PDB file of C-alpha atoms in Angstrom:
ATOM      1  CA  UNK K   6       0.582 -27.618   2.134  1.00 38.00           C
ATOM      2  CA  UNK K   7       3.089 -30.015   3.426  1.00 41.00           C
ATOM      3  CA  UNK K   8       4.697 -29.620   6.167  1.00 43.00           C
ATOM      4  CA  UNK K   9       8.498 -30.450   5.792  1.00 46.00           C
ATOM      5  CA  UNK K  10      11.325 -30.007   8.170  1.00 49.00           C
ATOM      6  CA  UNK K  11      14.045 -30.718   5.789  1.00 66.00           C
ATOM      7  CA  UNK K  12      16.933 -28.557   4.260  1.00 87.00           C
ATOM      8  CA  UNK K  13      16.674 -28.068   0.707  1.00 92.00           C
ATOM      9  CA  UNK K  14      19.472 -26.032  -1.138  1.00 95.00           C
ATOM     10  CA  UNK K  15      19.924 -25.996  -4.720  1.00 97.00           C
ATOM     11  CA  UNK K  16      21.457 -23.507  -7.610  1.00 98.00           C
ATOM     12  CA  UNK K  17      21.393 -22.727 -10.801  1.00 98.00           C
ATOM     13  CA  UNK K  18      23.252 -20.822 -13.713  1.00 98.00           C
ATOM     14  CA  UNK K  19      21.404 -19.138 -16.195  1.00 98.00           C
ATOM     15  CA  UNK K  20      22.656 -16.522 -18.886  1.00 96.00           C
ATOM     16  CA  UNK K  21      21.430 -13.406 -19.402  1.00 95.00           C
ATOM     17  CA  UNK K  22      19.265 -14.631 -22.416  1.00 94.00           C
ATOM     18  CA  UNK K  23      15.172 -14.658 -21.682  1.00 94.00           C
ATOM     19  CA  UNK K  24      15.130 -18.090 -23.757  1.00 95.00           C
ATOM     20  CA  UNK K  25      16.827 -19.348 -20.170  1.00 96.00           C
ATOM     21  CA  UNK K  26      13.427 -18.478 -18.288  1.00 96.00           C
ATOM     22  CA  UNK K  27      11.838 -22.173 -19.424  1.00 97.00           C
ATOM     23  CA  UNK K  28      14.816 -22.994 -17.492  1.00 97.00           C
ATOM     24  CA  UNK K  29      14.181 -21.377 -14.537  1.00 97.00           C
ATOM     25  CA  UNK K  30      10.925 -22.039 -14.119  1.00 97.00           C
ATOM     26  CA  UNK K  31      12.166 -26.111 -13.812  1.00 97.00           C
ATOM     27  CA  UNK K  32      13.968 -24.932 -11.215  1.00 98.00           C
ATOM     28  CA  UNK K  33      11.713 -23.007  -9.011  1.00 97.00           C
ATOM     29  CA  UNK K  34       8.820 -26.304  -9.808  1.00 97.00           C
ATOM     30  CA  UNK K  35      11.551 -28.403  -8.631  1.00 97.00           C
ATOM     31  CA  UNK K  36      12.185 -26.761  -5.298  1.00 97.00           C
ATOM     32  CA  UNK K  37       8.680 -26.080  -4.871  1.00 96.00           C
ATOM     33  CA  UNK K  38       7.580 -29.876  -4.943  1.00 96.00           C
ATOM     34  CA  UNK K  39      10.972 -30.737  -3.117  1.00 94.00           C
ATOM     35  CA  UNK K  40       9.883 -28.540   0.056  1.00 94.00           C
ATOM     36  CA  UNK K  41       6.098 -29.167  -0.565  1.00 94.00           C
ATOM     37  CA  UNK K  42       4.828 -26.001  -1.619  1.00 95.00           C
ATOM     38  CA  UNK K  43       1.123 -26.028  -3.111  1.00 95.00           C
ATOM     39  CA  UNK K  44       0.575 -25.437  -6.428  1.00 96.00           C
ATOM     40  CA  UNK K  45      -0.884 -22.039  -6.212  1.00 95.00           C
ATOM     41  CA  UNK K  46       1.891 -20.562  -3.781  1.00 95.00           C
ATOM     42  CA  UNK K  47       3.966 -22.018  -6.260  1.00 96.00           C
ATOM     43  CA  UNK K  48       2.813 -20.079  -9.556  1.00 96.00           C
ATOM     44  CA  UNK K  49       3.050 -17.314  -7.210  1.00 96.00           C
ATOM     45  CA  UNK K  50       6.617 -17.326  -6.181  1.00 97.00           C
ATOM     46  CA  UNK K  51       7.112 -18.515 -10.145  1.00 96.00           C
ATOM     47  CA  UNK K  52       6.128 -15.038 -11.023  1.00 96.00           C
ATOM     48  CA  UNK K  53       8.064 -13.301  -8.620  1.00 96.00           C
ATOM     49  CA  UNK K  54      10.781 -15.166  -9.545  1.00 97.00           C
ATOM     50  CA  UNK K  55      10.735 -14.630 -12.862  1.00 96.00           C
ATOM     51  CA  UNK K  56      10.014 -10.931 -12.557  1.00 94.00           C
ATOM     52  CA  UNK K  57      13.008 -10.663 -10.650  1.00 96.00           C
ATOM     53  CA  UNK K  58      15.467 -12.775 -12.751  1.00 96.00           C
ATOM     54  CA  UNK K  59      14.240 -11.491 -16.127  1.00 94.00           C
ATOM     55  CA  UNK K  60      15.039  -7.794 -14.794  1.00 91.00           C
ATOM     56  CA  UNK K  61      18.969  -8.785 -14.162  1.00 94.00           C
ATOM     57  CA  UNK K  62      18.247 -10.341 -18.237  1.00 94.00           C
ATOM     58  CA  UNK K  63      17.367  -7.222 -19.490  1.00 91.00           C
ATOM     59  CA  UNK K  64      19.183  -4.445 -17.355  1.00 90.00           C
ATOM     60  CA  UNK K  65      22.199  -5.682 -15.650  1.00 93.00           C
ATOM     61  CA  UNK K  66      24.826  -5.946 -18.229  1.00 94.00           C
ATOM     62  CA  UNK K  67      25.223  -3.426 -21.172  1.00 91.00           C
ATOM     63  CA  UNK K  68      23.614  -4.435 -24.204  1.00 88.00           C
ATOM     64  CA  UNK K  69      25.213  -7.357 -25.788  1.00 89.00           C
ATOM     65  CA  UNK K  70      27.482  -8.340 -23.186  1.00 92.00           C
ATOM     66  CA  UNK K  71      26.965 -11.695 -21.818  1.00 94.00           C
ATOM     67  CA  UNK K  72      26.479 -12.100 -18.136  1.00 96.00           C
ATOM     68  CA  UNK K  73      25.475 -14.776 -15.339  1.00 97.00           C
ATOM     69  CA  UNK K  74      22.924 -15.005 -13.470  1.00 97.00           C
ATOM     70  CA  UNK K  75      23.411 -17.422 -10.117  1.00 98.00           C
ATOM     71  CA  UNK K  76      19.996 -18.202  -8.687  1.00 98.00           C
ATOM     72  CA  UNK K  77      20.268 -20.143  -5.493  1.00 98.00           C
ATOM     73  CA  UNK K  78      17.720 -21.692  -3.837  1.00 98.00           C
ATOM     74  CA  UNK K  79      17.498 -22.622   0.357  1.00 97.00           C
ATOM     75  CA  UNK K  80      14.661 -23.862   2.270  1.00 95.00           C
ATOM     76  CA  UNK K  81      15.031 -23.405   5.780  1.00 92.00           C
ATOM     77  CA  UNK K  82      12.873 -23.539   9.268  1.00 91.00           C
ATOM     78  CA  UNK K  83       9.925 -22.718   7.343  1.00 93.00           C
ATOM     79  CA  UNK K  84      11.217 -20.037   4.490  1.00 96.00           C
ATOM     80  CA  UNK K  85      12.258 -19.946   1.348  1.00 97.00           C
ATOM     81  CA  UNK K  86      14.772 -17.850   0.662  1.00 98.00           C
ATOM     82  CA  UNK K  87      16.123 -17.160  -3.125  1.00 98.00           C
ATOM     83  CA  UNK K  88      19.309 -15.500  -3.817  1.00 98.00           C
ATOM     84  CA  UNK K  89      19.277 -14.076  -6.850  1.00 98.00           C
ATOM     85  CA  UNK K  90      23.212 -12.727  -7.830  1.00 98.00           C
ATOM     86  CA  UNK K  91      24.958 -11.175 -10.542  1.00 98.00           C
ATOM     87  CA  UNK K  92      27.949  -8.840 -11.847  1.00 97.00           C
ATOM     88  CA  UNK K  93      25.930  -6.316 -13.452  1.00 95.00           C
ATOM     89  CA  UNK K  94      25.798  -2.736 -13.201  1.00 94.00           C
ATOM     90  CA  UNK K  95      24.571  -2.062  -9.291  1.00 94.00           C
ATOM     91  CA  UNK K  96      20.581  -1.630  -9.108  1.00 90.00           C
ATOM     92  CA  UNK K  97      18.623  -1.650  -5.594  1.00 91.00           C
ATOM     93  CA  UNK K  98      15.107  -2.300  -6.515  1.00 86.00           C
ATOM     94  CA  UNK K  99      14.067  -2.200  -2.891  1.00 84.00           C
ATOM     95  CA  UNK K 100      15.031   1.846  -3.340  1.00 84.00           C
ATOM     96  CA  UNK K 101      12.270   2.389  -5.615  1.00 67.00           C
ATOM     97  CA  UNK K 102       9.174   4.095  -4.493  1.00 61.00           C
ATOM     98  CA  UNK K 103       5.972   1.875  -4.146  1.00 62.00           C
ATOM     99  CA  UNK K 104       3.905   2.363  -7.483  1.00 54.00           C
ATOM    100  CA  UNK K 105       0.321   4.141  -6.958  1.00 50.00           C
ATOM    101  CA  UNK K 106      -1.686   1.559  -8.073  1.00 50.00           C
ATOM    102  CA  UNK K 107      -4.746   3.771  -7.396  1.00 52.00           C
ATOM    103  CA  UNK K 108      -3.895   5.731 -10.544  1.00 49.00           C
ATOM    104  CA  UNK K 109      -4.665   4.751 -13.969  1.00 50.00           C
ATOM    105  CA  UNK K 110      -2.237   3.131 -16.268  1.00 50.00           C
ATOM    106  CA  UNK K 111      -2.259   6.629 -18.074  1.00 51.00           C
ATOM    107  CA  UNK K 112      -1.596   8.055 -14.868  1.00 52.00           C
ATOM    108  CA  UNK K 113       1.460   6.187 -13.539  1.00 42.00           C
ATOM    109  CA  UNK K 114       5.019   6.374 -14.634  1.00 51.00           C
ATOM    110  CA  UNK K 115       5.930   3.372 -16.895  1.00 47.00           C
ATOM    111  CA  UNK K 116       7.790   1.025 -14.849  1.00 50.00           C
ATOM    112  CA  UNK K 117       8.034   0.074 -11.357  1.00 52.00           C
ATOM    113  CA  UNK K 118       5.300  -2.724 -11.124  1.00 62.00           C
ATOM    114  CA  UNK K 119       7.510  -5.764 -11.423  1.00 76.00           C
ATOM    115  CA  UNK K 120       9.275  -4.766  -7.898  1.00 87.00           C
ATOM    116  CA  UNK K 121       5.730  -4.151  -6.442  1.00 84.00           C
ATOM    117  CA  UNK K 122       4.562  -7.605  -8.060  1.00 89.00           C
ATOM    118  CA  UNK K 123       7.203  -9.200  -6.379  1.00 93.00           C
ATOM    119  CA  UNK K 124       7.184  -7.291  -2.768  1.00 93.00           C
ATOM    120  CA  UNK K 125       3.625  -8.225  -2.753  1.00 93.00           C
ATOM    121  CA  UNK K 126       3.836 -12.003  -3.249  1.00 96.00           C
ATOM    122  CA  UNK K 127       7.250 -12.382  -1.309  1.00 97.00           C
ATOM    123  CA  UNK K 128       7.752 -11.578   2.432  1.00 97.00           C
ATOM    124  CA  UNK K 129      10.414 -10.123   2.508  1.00 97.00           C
ATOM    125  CA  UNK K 130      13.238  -8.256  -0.282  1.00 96.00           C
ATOM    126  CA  UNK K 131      16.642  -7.690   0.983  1.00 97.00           C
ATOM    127  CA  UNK K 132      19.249  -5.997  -1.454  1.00 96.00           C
ATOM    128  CA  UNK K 133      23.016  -5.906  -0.894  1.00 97.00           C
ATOM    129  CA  UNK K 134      25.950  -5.217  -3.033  1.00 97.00           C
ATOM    130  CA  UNK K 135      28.354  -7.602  -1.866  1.00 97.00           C
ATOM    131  CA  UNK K 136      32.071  -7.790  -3.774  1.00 97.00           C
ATOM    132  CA  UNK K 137      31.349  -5.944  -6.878  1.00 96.00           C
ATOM    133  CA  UNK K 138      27.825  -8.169  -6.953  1.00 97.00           C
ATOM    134  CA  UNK K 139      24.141  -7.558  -6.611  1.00 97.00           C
ATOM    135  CA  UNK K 140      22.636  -9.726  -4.253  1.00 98.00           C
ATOM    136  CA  UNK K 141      18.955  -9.951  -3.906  1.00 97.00           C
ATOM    137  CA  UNK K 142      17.220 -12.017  -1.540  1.00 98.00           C
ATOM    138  CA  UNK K 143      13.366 -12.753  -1.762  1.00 98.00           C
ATOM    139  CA  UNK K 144      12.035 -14.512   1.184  1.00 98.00           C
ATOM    140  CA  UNK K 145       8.648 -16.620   1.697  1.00 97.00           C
ATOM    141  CA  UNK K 146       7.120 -17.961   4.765  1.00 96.00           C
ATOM    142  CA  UNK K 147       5.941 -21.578   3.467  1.00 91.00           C
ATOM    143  CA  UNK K 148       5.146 -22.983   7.042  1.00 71.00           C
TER     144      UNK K 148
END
């Protein structure tokens, strides 16, 4: 990996529509090669990403409302972080219990293994609800 000292900061507006995720994924390639992230670490936080994004899609605002989704994006002293905001209905994913991935798919409750997808490739997941907003924050070391 690169090693870059620079500031990167960039957003994007998507709509709570999956056919935006093409969209998305632009973006996150973009910042990636921008901050010189490998290719691999970059699928990586892709998925995450997406997992994360595609949940505010689907659950945030009541079915067939229209919504927002503001993804910003900030590389900084080594991290990236990614802001991921919207108006929906407040949802802390960092609340939910780890899933038991020692137990069978029979065996587990559906759900669940999209937030342990992406605390497992990210460093860090901080959730605030900030002015009638949910804010999350995923954060990667990429130094």
């Amino acid at each position: 990996m690169e090693e870059k000292n620079n500031c990167i900061a960039k957003s994007i507006t998507l709509s709570n529509n999956v056919a935006d995720v093409p969209i998305l994924a632009g973006f996150v390639e973009e910042v990636c090669e921008e901050a010189g992230i490998n290719m691999a670490t970059m699928m990586q936080l892709n998925l995450a990403i997406e997992e994360a994004v595609v949940n505010v899609m689907d659950y945030a605002y009541p079915a067939g409302t229209e919504g927002d989704v503001l993804v910003d994006a900030k590389v900084d002293n080594g991290q990236l972080h990614i802001i991921i905001t919207d108006k929906g209905t407040p949802f802390d994913p960092t609340a939910k219990a780890d899933v038991d991935t020692t137990l069978s798919a029979e065996e587990r409750n559906i759900g669940g293994l999209g937030i342990h997808l992406i605390r497992t490739i990210m460093d860090d997941v901080i959730y605030e609800r900030v002015d009638d907003r949910n804010v999350l924050t995923l954060i990667k070391k990429i130094q």
